[in-house]
Every structure is written in structure tokens, then in C-alpha cells.
C-alpha positions as a LaTeX table, in Angstrom:
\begin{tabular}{lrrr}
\hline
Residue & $x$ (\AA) & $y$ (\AA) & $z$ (\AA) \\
\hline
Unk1 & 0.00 & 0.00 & 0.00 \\
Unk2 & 2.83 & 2.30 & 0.67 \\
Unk3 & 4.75 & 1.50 & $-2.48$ \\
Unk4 & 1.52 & 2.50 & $-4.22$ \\
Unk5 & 1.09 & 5.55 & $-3.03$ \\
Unk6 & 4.72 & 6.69 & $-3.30$ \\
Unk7 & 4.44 & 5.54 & $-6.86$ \\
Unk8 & 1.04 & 8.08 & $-7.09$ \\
Unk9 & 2.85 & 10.66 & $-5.32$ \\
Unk10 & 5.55 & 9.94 & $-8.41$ \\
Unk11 & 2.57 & 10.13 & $-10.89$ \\
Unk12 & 1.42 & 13.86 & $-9.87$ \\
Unk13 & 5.10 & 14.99 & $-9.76$ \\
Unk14 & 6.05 & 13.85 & $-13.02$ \\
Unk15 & 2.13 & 15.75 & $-14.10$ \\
Unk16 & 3.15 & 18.83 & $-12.74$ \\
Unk17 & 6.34 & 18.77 & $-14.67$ \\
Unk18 & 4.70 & 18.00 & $-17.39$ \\
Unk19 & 2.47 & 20.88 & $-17.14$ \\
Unk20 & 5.42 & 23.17 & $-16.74$ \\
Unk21 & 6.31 & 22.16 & $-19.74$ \\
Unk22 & 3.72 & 23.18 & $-21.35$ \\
Unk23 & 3.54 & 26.56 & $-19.86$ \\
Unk24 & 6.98 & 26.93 & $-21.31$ \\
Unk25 & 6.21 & 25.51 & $-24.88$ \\
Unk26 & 3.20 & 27.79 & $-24.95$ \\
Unk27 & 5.59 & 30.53 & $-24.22$ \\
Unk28 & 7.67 & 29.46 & $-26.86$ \\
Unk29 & 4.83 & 29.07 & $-29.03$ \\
Unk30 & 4.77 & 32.99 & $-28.36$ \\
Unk31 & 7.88 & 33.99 & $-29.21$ \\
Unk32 & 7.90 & 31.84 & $-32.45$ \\
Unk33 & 4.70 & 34.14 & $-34.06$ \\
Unk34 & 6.51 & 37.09 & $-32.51$ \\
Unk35 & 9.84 & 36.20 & $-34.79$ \\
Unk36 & 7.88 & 34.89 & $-37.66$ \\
Unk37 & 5.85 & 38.01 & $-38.07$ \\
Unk38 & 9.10 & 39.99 & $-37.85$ \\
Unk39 & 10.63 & 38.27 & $-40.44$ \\
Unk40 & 7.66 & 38.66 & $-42.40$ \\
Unk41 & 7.15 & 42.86 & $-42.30$ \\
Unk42 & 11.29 & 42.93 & $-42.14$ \\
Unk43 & 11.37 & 41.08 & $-45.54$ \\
Unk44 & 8.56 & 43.38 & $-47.06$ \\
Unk45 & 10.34 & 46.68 & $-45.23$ \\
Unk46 & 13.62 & 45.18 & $-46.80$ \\
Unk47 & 12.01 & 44.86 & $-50.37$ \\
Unk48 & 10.84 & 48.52 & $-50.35$ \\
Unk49 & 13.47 & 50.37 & $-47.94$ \\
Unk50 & 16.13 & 48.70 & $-48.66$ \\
Unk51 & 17.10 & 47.87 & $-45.16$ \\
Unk52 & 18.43 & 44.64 & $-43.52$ \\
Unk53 & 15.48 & 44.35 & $-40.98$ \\
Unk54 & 15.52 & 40.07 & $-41.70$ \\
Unk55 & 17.97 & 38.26 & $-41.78$ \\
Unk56 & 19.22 & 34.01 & $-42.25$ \\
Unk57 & 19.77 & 34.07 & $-37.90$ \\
Unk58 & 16.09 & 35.21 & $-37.63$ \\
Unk59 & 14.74 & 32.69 & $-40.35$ \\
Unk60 & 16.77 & 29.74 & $-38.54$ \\
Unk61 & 15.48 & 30.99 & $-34.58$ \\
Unk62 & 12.08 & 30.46 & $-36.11$ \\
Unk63 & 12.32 & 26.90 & $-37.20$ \\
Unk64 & 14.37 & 26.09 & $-34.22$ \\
Unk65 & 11.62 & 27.57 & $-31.98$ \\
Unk66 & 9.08 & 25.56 & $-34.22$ \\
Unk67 & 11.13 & 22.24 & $-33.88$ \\
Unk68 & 11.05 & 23.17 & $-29.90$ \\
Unk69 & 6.92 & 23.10 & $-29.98$ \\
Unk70 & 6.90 & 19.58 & $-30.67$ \\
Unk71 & 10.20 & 18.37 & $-29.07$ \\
Unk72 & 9.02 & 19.78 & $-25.60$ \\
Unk73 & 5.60 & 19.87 & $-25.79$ \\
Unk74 & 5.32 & 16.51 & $-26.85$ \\
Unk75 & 5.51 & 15.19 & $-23.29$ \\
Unk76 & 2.73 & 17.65 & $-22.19$ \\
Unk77 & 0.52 & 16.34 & $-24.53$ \\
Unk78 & 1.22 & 12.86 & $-23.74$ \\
Unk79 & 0.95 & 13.94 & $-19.68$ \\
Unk80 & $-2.51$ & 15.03 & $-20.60$ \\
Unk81 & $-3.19$ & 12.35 & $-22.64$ \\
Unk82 & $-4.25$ & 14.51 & $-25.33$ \\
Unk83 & $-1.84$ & 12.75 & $-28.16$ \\
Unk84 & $-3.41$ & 11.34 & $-31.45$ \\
Unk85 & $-4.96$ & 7.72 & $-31.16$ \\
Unk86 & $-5.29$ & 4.89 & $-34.11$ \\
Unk87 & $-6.91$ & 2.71 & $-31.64$ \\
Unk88 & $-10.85$ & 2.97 & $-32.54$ \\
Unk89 & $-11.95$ & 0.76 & $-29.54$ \\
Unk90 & $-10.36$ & 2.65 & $-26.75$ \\
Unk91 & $-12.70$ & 5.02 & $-25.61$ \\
Unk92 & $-15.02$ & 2.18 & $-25.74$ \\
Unk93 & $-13.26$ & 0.22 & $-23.23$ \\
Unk94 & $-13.62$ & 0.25 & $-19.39$ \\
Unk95 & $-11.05$ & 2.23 & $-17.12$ \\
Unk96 & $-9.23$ & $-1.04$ & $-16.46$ \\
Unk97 & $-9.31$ & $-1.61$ & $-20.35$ \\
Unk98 & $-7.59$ & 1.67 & $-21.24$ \\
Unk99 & $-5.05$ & 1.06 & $-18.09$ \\
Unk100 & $-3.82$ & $-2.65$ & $-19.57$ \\
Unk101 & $-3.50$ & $-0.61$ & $-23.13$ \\
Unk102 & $-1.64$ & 2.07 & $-21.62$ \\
Unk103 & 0.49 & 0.41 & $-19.66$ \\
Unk104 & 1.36 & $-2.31$ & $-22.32$ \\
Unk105 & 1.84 & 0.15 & $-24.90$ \\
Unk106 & 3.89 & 2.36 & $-22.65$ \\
Unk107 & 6.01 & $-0.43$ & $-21.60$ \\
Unk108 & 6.27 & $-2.29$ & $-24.70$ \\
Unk109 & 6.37 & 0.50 & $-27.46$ \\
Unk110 & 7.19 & 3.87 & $-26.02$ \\
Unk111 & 9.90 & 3.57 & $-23.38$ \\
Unk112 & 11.91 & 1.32 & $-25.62$ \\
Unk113 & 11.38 & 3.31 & $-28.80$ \\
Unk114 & 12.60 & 6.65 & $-26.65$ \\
Unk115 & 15.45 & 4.90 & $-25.29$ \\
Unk116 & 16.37 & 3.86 & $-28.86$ \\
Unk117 & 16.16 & 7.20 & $-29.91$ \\
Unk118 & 18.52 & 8.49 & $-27.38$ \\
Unk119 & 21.05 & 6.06 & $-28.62$ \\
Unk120 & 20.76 & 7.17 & $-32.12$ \\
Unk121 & 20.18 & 11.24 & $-31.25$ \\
Unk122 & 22.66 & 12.13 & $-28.35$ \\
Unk123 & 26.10 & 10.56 & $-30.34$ \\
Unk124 & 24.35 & 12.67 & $-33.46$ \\
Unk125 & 24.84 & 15.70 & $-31.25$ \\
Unk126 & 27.52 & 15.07 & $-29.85$ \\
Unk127 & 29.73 & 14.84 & $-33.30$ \\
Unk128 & 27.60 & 18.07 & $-34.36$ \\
Unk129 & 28.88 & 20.07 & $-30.55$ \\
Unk130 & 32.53 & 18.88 & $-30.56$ \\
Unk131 & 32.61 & 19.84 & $-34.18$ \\
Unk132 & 31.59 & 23.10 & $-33.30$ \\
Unk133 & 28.73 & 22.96 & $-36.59$ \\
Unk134 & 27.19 & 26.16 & $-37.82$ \\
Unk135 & 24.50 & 26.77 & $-40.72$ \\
Unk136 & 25.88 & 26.70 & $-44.02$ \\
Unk137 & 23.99 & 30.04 & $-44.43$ \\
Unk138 & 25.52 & 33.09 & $-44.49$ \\
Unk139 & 24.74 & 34.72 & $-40.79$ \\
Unk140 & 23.21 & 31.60 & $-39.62$ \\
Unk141 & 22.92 & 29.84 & $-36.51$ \\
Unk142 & 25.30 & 27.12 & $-34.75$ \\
Unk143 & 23.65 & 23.83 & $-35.45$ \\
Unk144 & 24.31 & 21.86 & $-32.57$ \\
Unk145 & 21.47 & 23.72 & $-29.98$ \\
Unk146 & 18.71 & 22.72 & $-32.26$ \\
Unk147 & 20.12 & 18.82 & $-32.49$ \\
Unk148 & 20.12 & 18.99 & $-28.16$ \\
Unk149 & 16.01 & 19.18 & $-28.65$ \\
Unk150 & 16.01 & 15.97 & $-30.34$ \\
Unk151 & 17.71 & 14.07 & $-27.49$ \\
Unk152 & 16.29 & 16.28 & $-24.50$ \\
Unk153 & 12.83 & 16.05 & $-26.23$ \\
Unk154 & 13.09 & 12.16 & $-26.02$ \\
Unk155 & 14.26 & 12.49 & $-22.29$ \\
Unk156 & 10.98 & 14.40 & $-21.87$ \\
Unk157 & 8.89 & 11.85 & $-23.65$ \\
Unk158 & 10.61 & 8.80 & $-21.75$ \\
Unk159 & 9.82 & 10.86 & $-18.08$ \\
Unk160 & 5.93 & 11.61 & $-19.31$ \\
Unk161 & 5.61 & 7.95 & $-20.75$ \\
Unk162 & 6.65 & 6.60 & $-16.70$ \\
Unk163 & 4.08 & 8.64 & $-15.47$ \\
Unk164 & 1.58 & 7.47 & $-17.48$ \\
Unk165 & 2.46 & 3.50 & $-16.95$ \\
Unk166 & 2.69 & 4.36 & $-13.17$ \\
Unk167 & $-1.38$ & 5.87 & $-13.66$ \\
Unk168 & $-1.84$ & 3.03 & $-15.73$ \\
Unk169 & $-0.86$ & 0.77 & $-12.53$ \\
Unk170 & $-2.79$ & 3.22 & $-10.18$ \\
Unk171 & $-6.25$ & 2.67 & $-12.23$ \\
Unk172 & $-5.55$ & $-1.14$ & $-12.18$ \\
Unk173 & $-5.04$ & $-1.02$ & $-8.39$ \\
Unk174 & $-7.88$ & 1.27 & $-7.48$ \\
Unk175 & $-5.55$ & 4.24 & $-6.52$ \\
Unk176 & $-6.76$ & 6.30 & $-9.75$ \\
Unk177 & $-9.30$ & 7.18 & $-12.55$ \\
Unk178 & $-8.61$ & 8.26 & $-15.80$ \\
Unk179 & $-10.54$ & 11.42 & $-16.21$ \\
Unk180 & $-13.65$ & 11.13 & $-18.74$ \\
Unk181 & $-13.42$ & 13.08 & $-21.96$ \\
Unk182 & $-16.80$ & 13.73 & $-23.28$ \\
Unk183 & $-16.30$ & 15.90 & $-26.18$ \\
Unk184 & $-20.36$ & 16.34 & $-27.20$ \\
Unk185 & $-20.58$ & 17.23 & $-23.70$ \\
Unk186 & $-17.83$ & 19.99 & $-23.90$ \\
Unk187 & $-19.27$ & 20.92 & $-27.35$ \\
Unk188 & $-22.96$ & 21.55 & $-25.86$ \\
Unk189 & $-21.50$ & 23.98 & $-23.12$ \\
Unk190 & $-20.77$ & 26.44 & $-25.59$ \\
Unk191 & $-23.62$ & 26.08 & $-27.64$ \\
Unk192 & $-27.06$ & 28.01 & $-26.60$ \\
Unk193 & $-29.87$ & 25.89 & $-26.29$ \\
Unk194 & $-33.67$ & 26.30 & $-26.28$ \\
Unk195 & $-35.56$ & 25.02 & $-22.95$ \\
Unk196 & $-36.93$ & 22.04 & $-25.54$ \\
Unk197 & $-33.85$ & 21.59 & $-26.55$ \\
Unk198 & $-32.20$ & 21.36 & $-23.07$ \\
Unk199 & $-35.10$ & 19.05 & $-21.42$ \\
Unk200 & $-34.64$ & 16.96 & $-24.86$ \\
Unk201 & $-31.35$ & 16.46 & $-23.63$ \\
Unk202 & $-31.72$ & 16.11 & $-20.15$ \\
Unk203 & $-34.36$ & 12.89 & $-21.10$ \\
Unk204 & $-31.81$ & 11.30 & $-23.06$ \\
Unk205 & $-29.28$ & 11.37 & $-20.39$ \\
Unk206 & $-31.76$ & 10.10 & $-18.03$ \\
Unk207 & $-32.17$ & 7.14 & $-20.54$ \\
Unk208 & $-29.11$ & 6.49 & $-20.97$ \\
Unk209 & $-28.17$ & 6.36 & $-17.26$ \\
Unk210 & $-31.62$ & 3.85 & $-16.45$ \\
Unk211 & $-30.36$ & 1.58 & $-19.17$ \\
Unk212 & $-26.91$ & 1.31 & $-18.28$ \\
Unk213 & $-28.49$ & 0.88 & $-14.63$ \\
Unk214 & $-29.87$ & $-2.39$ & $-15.94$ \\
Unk215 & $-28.04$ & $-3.71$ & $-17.86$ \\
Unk216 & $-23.86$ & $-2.24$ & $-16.48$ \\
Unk217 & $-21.03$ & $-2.63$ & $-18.93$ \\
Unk218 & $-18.48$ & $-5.76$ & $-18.49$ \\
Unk219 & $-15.94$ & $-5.21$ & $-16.05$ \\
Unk220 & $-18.04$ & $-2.80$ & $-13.56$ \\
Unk221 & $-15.85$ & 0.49 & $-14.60$ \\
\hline
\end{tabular}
């Protein structure tokens, strides 16, 4: 019992990383439509003044702030468990269903494909930092900053994917729920509805919670 709840505790730490992480990505997020519209009105002042407003450096920061969107938000996304699914049948499944998937996945898939990456990425940047490599661009960037994100990105990824096997392991020991994501639901709070409308809908919930009274799904989740 005490294992389990240090490895909960573990679970909300690694969430609250996570979700620093995407505080900072959104910032980032920021500053990459603050540089990209710079580099758009510098080009058009350059074409017409004849200054040197833009310039290669600026066009590289953007792309390296764009590569740093999905490198370090990535693990957000998975924290929240908001990444893309090709699995049809999981939101159909119970909360112990989705926990077996996730955990399997995580621990069969994910982890091992993160640590693989690290093998391939960090000796990648590595020979690109002791090299010293810059842009081939006039008045670009060093090269070796942007090829960290790859390796620190998978770090990120590998810390988010324990978190979610150790939730995965809390659901199938009782110690925590998966939150529900009804998207109709979250759709029909920002639409207005008519009183018909809204009693309409408030029958067909009822029904829906008298039938799954009688007859519950498998597995009692």
C-alpha cells in the first residue's frame, strides 16, 4: 500500500512537470509568431526600404523555436493524454481496459522506442557540438542547440511515458481514474440551447443512465 502511493505521489510529480512544460512551450509558441511576423514585415520593409530588418539568424530561430513546440511539448501532450490515437476501440473500453492498453503500450512500445532514440540522437549531437557545426547560411545559426532538442525532447517523452504506466498501474489497483473526456458534452456547453432543446437532452441522459443501470457494462468500470 505504501509502495503504491509513493508511486502516485511519483505520478502527480512527473504531471506537474509535465504541465510546466507546457507553460513553457506555450511561451515558446509565443515567441515563435513574434519572430515569424518579424521576419515577415522585415522582408517586405527590406524589399521597399532597402534595409536589412531580416535576416538568415532570424529565419533559422524560427524553425528552431518551431522544432522546440513539438520536441518539448510533446511530453505535455502525452501527460494530458491529449496525443493522437489509431486505436478505434479505446474510448469504448472500461477504465481497467484503457489502463492494460496504456500500460502495455507504454512499456512495450514507447519507453523502448525513446530509449532507442537516445542512442541514435545524443552521439548525433555530440559529433555536431565537438565539431563546433554552424549553418551553411551566411549569418546563420550554430547547429548543434537545435540537435540537443532531439535528445532532450526524447528524455521528456521517456519521463511523461513513466508517469503514465505508473497511472496506468494506479487505475488497475484502485488508486486512480482516468478522467472522462466527453467531447459532445464539452461541445454543448458552448452552444445556446432552447428550454426544448435542453429538457430533450436532459431525457436522453436520463435514458441512458436507467439503461446502463440495468443492464452495467463488463468489467463494472
Amino acid at each position: 500500500m505504501g509502495i503504491l502511493s509513493a508511486l502516485m505521489g511519483l505520478a502527480r510529480g512527473i504531471d506537474r512537470f509535465s504541465h510546466g512544460l507546457g507553460i513553457l512551450t506555450g511561451l515558446i509558441t509565443l515567441l515563435m509568431i513574434g519572430v515569424g511576423l518579424f521576419n515577415v514585415i522585415g522582408r517586405f520593409v527590406d524589399r521597399y526600404a532597402g534595409t536589412a530588418l531580416s535576416s538568415n539568424s532570424l529565419l533559422e530561430a524560427q524553425w528552431y523555436l518551431f522544432s522546440a513546440v513539438f520536441l518539448i511539448g510533446g511530453a505535455y501532450v502525452l501527460s494530458r493524454d491529449e496525443h493522437v490515437r489509431v486505436d478505434l476501440l479505446y474510448t469504448r473500453l472500461t477504465q481497467r481496459g484503457r489502463a492494460w492498453i496504456n500500460l502495455l503500450g507504454t512499456l512495450l512500445f514507447l519507453l523502448p522506442f525513446c530509449v532507442l532514440m537516445l542512442n541514435v540522437s545524443w552521439p548525433w549531437f555530440l559529433l555536431s557540438y565537438r565539431g563546433n557545426e554552424g549553418s551553411p547560411d551566411p549569418g546563420g545559426l550554430l547547429r548543434w542547440p537545435v540537435k540537443l532538442l532531439v535528445p532532450l525532447g526524447f528524455v521528456l517523452l521517456l519521463i511523461a511515458g513513466v508517469g503514465m504506466a505508473l497511472k496506468a498501474l494506479g487505475v488497475l489497483s484502485g488508486h486512480h481514474r482516468y478522467e472522462e473526456h466527453d467531447e459532445v458534452q464539452a461541445a454543448l456547453a458552448d452552444v445556446e440551447l432552447s428550454d426544448e432543446e435542453r429538457r430533450a437532452l436532459d431525457e436522453l441522459e436520463l435514458a441512458r443512465v436507467e439503461a446502463l443501470r440495468r443492464d452495467p457494462p463488463a468489467g463494472g468500470n
